[in-house]
Coordinates of C-alpha atoms in Angstrom, one line a residue:
X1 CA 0.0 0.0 0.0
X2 CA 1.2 3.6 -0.9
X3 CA 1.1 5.6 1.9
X4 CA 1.8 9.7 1.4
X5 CA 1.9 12.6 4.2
X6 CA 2.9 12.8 7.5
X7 CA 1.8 10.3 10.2
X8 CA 2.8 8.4 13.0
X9 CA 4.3 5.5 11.3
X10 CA 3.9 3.1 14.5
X11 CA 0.1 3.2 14.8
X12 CA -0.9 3.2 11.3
X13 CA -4.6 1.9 9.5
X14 CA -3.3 -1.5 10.0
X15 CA -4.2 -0.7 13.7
X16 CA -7.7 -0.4 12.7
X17 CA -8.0 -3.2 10.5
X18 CA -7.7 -1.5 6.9
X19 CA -5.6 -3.3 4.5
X20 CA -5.0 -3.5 0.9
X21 CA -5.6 -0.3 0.1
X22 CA -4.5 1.2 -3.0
X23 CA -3.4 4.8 -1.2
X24 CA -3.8 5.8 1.9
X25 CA -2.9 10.1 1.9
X26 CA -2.2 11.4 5.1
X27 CA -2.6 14.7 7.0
X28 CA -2.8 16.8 3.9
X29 CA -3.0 20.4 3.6
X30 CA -6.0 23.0 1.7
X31 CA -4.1 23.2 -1.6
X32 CA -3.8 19.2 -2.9
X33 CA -6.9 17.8 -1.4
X34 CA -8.4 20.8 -3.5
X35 CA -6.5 19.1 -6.4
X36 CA -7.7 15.7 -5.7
X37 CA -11.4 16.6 -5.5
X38 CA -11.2 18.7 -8.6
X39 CA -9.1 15.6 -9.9
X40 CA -11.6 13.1 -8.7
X41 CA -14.7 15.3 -10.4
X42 CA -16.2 15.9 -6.4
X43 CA -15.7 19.8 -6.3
X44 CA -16.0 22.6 -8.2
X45 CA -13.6 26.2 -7.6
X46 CA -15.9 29.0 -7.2
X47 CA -15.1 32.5 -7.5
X48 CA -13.2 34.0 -4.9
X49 CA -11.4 30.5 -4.2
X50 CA -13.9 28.4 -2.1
X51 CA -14.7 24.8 -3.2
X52 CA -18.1 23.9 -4.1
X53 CA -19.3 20.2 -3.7
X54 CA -22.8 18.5 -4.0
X55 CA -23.8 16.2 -1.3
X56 CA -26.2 14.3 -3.4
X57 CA -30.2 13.6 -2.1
X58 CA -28.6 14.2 1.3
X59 CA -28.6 17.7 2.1
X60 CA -28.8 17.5 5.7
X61 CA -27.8 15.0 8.3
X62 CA -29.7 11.9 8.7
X63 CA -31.0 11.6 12.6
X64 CA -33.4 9.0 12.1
X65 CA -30.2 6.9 10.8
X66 CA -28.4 7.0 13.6
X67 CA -27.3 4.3 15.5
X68 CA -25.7 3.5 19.2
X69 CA -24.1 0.1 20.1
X70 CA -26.3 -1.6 23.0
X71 CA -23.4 -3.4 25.5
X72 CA -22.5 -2.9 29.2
X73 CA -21.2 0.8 28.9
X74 CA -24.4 1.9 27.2
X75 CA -27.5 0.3 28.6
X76 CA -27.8 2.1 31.5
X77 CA -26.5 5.3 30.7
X78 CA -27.6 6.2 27.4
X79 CA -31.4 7.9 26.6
X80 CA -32.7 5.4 24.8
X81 CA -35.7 7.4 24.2
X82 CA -34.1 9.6 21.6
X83 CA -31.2 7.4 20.3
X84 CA -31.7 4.3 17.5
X85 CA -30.4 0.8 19.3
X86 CA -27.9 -1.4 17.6
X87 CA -26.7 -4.6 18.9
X88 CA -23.0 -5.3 19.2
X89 CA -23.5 -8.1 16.5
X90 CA -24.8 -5.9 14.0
X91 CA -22.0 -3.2 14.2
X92 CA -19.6 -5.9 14.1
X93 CA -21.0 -7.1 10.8
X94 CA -21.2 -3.5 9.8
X95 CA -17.5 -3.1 10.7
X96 CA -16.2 -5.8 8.7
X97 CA -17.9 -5.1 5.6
X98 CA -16.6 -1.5 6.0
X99 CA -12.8 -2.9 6.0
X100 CA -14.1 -5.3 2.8
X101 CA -15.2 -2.3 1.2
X102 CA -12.1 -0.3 1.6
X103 CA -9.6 -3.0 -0.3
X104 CA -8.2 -1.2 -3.3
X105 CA -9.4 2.2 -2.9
X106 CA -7.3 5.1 -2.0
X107 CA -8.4 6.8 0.7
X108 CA -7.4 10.2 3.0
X109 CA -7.0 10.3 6.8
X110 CA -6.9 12.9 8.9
X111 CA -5.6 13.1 12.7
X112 CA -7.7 15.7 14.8
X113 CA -8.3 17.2 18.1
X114 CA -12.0 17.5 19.2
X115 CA -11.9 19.8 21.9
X116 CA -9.3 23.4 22.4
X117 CA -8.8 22.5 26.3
X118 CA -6.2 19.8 26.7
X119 CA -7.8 18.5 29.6
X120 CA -10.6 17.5 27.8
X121 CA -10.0 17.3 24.3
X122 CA -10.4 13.8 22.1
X123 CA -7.9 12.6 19.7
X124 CA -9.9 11.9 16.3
X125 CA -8.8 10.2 13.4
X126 CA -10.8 10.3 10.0
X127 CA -10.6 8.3 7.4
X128 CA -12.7 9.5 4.7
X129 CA -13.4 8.1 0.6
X130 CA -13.9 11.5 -1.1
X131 CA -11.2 14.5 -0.4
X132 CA -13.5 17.1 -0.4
X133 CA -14.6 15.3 2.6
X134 CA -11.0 15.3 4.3
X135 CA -10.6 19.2 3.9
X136 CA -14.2 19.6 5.2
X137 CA -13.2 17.5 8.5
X138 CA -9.9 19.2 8.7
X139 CA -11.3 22.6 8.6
X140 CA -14.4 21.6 11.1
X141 CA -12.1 20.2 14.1
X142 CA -8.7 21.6 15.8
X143 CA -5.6 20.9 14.1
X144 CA -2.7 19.6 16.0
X145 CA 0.9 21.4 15.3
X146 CA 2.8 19.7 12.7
X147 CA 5.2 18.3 15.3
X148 CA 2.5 16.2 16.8
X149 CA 1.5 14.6 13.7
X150 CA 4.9 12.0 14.2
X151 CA 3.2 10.8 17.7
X152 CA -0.4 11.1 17.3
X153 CA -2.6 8.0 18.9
X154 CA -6.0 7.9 18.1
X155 CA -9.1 7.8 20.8
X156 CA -12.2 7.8 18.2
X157 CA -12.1 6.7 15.1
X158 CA -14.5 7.3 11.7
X159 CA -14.9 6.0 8.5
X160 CA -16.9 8.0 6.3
X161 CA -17.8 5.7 3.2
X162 CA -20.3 7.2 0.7
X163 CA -20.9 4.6 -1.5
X164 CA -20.8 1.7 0.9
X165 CA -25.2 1.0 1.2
X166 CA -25.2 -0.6 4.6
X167 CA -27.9 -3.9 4.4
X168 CA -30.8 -3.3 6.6
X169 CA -30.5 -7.3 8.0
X170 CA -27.0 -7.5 8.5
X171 CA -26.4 -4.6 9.7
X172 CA -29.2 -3.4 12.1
X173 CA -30.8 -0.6 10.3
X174 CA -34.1 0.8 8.9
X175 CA -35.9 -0.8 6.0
X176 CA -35.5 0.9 2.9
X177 CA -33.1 2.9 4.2
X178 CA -29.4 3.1 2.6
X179 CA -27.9 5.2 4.8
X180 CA -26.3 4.5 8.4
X181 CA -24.2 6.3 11.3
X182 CA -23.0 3.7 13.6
X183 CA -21.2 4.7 16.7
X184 CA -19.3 1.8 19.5
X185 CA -18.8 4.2 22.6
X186 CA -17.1 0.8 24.0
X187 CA -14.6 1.2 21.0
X188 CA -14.8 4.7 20.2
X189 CA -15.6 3.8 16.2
X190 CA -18.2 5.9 14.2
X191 CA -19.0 4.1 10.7
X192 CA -20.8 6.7 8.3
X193 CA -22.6 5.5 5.1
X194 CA -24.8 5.8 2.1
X195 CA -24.7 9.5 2.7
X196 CA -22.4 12.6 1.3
X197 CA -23.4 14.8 3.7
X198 CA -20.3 16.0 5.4
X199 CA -21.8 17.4 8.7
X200 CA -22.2 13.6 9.5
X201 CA -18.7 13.6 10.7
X202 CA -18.4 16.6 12.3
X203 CA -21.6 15.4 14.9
X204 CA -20.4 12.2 15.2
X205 CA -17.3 13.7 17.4
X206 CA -19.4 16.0 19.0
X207 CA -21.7 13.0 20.0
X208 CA -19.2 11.7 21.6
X209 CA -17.6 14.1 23.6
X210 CA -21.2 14.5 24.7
X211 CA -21.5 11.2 26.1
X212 CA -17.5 11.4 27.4
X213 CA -17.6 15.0 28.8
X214 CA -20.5 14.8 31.4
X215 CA -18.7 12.2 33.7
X216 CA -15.8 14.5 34.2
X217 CA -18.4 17.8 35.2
X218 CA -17.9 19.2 31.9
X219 CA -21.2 20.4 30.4
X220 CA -21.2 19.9 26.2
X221 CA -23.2 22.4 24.4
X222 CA -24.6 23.0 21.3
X223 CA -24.1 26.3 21.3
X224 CA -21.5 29.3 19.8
X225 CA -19.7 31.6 22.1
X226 CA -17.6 34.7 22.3
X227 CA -16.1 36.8 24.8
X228 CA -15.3 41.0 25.2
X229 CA -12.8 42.9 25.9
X230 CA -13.4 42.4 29.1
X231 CA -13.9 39.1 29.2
X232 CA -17.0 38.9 29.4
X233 CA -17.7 35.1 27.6
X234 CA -21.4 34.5 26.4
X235 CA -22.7 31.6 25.2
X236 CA -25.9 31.4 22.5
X237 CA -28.2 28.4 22.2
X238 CA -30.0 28.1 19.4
X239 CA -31.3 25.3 16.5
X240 CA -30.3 25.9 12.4
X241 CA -31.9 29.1 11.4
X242 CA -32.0 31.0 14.7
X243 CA -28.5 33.1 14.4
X244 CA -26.5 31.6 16.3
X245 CA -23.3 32.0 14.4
X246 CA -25.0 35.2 12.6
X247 CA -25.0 36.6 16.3
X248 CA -21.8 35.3 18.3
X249 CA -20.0 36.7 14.5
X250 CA -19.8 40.4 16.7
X251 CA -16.9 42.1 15.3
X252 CA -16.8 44.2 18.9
X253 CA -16.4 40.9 20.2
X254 CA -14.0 37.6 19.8
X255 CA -15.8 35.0 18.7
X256 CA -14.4 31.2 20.6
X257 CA -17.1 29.1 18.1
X258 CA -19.8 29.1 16.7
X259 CA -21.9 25.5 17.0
X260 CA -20.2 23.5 19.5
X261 CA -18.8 24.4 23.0
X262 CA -17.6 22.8 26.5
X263 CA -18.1 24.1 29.9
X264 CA -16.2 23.0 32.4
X265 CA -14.8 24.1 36.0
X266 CA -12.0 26.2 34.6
X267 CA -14.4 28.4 32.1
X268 CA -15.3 27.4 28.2
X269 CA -13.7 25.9 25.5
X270 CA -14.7 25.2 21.7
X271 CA -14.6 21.9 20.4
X272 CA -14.0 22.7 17.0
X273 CA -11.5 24.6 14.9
X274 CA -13.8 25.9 12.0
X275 CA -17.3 27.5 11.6
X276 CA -20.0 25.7 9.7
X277 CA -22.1 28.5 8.2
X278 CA -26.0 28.6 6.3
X279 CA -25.4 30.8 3.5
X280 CA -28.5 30.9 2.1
X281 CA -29.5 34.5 1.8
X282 CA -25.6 35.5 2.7
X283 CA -25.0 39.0 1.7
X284 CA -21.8 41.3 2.8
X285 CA -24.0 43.9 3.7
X286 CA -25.9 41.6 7.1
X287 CA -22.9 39.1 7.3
X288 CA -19.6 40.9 6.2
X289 CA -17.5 38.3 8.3
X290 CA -19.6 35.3 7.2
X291 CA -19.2 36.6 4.0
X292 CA -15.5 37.1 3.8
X293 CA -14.7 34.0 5.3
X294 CA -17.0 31.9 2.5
X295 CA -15.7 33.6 -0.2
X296 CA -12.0 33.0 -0.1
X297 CA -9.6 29.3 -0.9
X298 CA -9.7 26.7 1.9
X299 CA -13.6 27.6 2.6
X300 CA -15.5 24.7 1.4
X301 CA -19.3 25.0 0.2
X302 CA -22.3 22.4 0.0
X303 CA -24.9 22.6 -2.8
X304 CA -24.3 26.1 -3.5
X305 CA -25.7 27.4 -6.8
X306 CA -23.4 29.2 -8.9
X307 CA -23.2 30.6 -12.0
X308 CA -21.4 27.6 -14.9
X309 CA -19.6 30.7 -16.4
X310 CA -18.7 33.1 -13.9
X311 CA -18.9 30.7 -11.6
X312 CA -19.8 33.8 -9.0
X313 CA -22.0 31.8 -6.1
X314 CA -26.0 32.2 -6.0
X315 CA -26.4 32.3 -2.3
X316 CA -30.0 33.6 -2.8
X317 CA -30.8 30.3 -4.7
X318 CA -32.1 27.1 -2.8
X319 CA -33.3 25.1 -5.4
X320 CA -31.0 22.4 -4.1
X321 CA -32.0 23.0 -0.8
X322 CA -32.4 25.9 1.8
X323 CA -29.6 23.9 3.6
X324 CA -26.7 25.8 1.8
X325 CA -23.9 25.8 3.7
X326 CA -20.5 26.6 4.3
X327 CA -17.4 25.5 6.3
X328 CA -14.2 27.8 7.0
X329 CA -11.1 27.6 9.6
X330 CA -11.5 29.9 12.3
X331 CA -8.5 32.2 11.7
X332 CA -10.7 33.6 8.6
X333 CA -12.6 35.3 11.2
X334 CA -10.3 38.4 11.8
X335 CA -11.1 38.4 15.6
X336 CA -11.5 34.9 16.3
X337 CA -9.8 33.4 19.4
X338 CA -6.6 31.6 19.1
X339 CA -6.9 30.0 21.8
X340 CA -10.5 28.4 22.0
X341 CA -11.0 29.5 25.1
X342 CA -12.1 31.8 27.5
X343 CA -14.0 32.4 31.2
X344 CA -17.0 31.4 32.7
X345 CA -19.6 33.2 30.6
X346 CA -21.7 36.3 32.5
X347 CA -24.8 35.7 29.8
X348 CA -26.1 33.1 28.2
X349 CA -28.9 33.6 24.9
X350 CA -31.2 31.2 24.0
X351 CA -32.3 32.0 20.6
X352 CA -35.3 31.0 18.2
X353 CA -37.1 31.7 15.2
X354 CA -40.1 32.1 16.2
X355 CA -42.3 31.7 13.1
X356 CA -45.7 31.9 15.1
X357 CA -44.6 35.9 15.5
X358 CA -45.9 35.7 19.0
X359 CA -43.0 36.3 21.1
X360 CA -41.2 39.2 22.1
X361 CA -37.6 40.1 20.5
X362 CA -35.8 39.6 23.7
X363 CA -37.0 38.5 27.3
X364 CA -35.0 38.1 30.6
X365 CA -35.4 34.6 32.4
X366 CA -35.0 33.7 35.8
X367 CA -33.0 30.3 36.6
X368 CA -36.3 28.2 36.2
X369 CA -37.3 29.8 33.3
X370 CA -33.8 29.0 31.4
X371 CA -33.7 25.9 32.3
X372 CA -37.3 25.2 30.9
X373 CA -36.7 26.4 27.7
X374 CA -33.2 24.9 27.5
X375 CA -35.0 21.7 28.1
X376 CA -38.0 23.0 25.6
X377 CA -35.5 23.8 22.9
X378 CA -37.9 25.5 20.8
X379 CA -37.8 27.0 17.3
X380 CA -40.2 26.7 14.5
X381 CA -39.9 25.7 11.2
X382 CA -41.2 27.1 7.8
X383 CA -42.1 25.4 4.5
X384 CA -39.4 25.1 2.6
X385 CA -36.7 24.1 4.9
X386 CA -37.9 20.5 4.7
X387 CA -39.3 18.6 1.5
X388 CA -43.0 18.5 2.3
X389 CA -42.9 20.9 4.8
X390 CA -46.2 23.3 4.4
X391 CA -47.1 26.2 6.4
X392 CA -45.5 26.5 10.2
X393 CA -44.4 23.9 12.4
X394 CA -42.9 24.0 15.8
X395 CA -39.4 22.2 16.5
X396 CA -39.2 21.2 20.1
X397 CA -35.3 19.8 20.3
X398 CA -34.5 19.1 24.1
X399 CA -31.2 20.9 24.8
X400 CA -31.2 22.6 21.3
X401 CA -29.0 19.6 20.1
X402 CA -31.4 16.5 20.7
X403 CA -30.1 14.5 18.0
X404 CA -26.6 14.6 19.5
X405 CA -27.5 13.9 23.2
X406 CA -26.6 10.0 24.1
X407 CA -27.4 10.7 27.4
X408 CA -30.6 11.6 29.2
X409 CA -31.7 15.7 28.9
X410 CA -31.7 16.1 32.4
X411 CA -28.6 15.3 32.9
X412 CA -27.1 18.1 30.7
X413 CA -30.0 20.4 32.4
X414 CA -29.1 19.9 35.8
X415 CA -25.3 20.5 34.5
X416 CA -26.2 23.8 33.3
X417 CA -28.7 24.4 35.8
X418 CA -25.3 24.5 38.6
X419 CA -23.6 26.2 36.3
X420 CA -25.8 29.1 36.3
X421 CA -26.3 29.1 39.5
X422 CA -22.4 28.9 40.6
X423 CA -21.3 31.7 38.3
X424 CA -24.4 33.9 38.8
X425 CA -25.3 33.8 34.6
X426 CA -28.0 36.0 33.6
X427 CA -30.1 34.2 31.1
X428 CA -32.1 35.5 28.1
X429 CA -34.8 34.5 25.6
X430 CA -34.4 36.5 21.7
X431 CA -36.9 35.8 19.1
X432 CA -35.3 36.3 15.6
X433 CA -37.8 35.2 14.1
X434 CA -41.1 36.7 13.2
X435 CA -42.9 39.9 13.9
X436 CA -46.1 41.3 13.3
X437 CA -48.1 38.2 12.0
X438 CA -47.4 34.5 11.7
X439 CA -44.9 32.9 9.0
X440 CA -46.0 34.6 5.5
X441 CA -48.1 37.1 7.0
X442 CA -45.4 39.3 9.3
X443 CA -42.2 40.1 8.6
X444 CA -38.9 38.4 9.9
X445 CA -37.5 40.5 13.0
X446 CA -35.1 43.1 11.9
X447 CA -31.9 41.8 12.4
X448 CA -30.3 45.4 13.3
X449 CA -32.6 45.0 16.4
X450 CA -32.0 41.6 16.9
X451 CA -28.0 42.7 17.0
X452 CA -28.9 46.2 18.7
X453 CA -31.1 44.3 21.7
X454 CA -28.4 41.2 21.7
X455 CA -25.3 43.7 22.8
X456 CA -27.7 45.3 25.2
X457 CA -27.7 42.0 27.1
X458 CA -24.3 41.4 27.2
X459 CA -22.9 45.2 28.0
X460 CA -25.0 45.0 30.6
X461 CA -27.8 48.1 29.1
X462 CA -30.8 45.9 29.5
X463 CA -29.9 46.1 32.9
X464 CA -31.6 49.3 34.1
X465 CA -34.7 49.5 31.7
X466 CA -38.4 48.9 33.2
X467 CA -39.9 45.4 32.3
X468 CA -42.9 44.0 32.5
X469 CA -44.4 40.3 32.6
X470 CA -45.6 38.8 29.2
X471 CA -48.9 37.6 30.3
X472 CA -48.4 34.8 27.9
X473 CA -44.9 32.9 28.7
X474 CA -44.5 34.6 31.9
X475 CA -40.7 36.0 31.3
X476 CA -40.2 39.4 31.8
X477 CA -40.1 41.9 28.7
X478 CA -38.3 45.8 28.3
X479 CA -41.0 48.0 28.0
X480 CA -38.5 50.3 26.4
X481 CA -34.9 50.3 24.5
X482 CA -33.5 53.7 23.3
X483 CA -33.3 53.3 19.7
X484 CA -35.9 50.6 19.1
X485 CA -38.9 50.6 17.9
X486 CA -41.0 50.5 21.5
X487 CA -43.8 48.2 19.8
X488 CA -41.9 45.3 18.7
X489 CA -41.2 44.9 22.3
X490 CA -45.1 44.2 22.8
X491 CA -45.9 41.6 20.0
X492 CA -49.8 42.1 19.7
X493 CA -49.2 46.0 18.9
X494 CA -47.6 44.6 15.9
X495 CA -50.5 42.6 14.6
X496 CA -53.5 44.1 12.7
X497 CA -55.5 41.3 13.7
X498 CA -55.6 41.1 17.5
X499 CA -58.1 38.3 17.6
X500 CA -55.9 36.4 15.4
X501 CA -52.9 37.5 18.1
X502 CA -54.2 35.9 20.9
X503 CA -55.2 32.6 19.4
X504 CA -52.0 32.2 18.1
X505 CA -50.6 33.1 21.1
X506 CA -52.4 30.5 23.4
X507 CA -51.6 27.6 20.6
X508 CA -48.3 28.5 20.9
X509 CA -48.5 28.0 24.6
X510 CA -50.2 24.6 24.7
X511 CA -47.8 23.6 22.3
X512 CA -45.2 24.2 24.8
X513 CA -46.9 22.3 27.7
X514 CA -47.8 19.5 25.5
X515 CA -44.1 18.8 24.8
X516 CA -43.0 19.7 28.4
X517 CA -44.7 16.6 29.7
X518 CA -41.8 14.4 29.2
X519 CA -39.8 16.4 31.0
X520 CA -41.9 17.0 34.1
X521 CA -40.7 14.0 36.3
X522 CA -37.5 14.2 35.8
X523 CA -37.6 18.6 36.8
X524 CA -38.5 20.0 40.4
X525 CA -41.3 22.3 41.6
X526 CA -39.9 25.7 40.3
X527 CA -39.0 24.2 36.7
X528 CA -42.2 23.1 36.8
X529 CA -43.9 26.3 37.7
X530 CA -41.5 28.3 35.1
X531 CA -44.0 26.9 32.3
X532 CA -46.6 29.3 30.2
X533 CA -49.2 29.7 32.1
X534 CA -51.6 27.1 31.4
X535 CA -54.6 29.0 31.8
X536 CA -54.3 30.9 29.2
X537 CA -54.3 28.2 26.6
X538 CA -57.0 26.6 28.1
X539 CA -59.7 29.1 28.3

């Protein structure tokens, strides 16, 4: 086997079974796995320098596909509830067939951190089939210092193998389905299959330090951060389409990372070394840092329109999918940390789009009240983000990350919850969503005011303006900002249709109550009582 690039030649992919490979290219840098993909016909170059791939009828990740190894570790320990079963026999058979698969191809491997603290960090190795794939994975996690390369030993492992169809039989999964993520805790492997979508490998890791990190008091978050001058740190919840990297990219402000983020007794730490990005609707004008960073060499795109001649990107066009995204190292953010790292945060944002347009742009929320809605995860979602998605829908995800969370919700809620209360956090609710009507009726919350009333909250403005209790969710609301608009701060004034306000309004809050119910065991008394009033939707 032909093996290129620097590695630790001691613990090689013998060690993980692979043999007979054709090539196996190792560690390599932006510039030639952008020739191989071109090479390979997997990428396009766009103009400005980023590489532009297509992730085939995936366009997103594939939760329902998911699968976690059943053996002694896991039974007890992970939440069954939200995560597929797979017996140990299954992934075994999986596993083989994966190192069958491999013989003759050439493949790429990457060794990566996942995690900036040392402490707590994980030592990944990819192996991946397409190179566009290696670069995305290389830009997504940390990247060790050349030097470390020669002694690097692997603690998780993945294989990402787009064309390998996993058998539903053989290997455990869903009928009909020809897809698969397989992840061993016991053996630290993740298997990834059938699918293109390179986001696959990126959660896989954070999966994982999410089932790791909790044992050793370190709360895993899917959430950005950044800190000011002051060092002030601030972390922001928040599920696709709410702003959470939009929001944390403050140029007054360095930005730690924007999706995935540990919190542990020493302060915060990202877990990645790149931003993942939606671009659709990017513009230099709303997003000037997002915008730079996507539009330069070693950013990588997926299903991105672009012109066949100019080949100038369409980043207003989702005819592939509303999913448009793109991946870029850190340091293409001017004011990005170089470190990862940073205090305990003094706010913490929980974001949504709400597409009801019933909620205020920004609430303050006692203890119980965050950790309700951190449990609640709430955003809404609008037709078009999904195939056969019509009108408005409300997305419930536990945590804002429920697809990632091997373990049970209340475990990473109490972790927060003492958190919050050690370090004194004030806690916020901002709506970025709609405003003066539901979904296609209103208009989507300015995002000047969304920015304007988000650095209130953190320099510490919001602080000494009157509030008053939304007689709906029960938070407390300014009743006035210098400089915004004082009726988008009381949602009905913004509706023509008052009537039409209030139902809304009271759906909205049963909605909420209905999927709290599988949370209320497992919460105390104030938790609890830190739910809409029920009342109201009951009248």
């Amino acid at each position: 086997m032909k093996e290129i690039g620097l590695r630790n030649a001691t613990f090689g992919a013998d060690k993980f079974g692979l043999k007979d490979l054709a090539e196996l290219r190792w560690n390599l840098t932006d510039a030639p796995l952008y020739e191989y993909a071109i090479r390979n016909g997997e990428a396009a170059i766009v103009a400005g320098g980023a590489l532009c791939a297509e992730t085939g009828h995936h366009t997103g990740r594939s939760p329902k596909d998911k699968h976690t190894v059943v053996d002694a570790l896991t039974e007890n320990t992970v939440w069954w509830d939200g995560n597929r079963k797979q017996s140990k026999e299954h992934f075994e058979n999986l596993y083989q067939d994966f190192l069958a698969h491999a013989k003759g191809k050439s493949l790429f491997a990457q060794d990566l951190y996942g995690g900036a603290d040392p402490k707590y960090r994980i030592k990944v190795r990819v192996f991946t089939e397409l190179a566009w794939h290696s670069l995305f994975i290389r830009t997504l996690l940390i990247r060790p210092q050349v030097a470390e390369l020669a002694s690097f030993m692997p603690e998780l492992t993945i294989i990402d193998m787009p064309s390998f169809r996993p058998d539903a039989k053989r290997h455990g999964g869903r009928e009909g389905s020809d897809t698969m993520v397989a992840i061993d805790f016991t053996r630290k492997i993740v298997l990834i299959c059938g699918t293109s979508y390179a986001g696959e490998m990126k959660k896989a890791v954070f999966t994982t330090l999410n089932f790791y990190l909790p044992a050793q008091g370190v709360m895993p978050m899917h959430c950005s951060a950044n800190v000011g001058n002051g060092g002030d740190s601030a972390l922001f919840f928040g599920l696709s389409g709410t702003g959470k990297t939009t929001l944390s990219a403050d140029p007054n402000r360095t930005l730690i990372g924007d999706d995935e983020t540990g919190w542990s007794p020493d302060g915060i730490f990202n877990f990645e070394g790149g931003c993942y990005a939606k671009t659709i609707k990017l513009s230099a004008e709303a997003e000037p840092q997002i915008w730079d960073a996507t539009n330069r060499f070693g950013a990588v795109l997926e299903n991105v329109t672009f012109d066949p001649l100019t080949r100038i990107p369409d980043y207003d066009n989702a005819s592939k999918t509303e999913n448009t995204r793109s991946a870029y190292p850190l340091e293409s953010i001017p004011n990005a940390s170089r470190t990862g790292m940073a205090g305990h945060p003094k706010n913490i944002i929980f974001l949504t789009a709400d597409a009801f347009g019933v909620m205020p742009p920004i609430a303050k929320l006692t203890p119980a009240q965050a950790m309700y809605h951190f449990l609640s995860g709430y955003t809404a979602k609008v037709a078009g983000t999904e195939k056969g998605l019509v009108g408005v829908q409300p997305e419930f995800s536990t945590c804002f990350g429920a697809p990632f969370l091997p373990r049970p919700p209340a475990e990473y809620g109490r972790l927060l919850r003492d958190y919050i209360a050690k370090h004194k956090v004030d806690c916020w609710l901002v709506n970025s969503g709609w405003t003066g009507g539901i979904y296609g009726v209103g208009s989507r919350m300015p995002i000047k005011v969304t920015r304007a009333l988000v650095t209130g909250a953190l320099d510490g403005s919001l602080k000494s303006v009157e509030y008053h209790t939304d007689r709906y969710f029960g938070f407390a609301v300014p009743t006035a900002v210098a400089g915004i608009e004082t009726d988008l701060l009381f949602p009905e004034r913004t509706w023509a249709d008052k009537k039409a306000f209030d139902e809304t309004a009271r759906k909205l809050v049963g909605m909420f109550q209905q999927n709290f119910t599988k949370y209320e065991q497992t919460v105390d008394a104030e938790v609890r009582a830190a739910a809409p009033e029920v009342r109201l939707a009951a009248e």
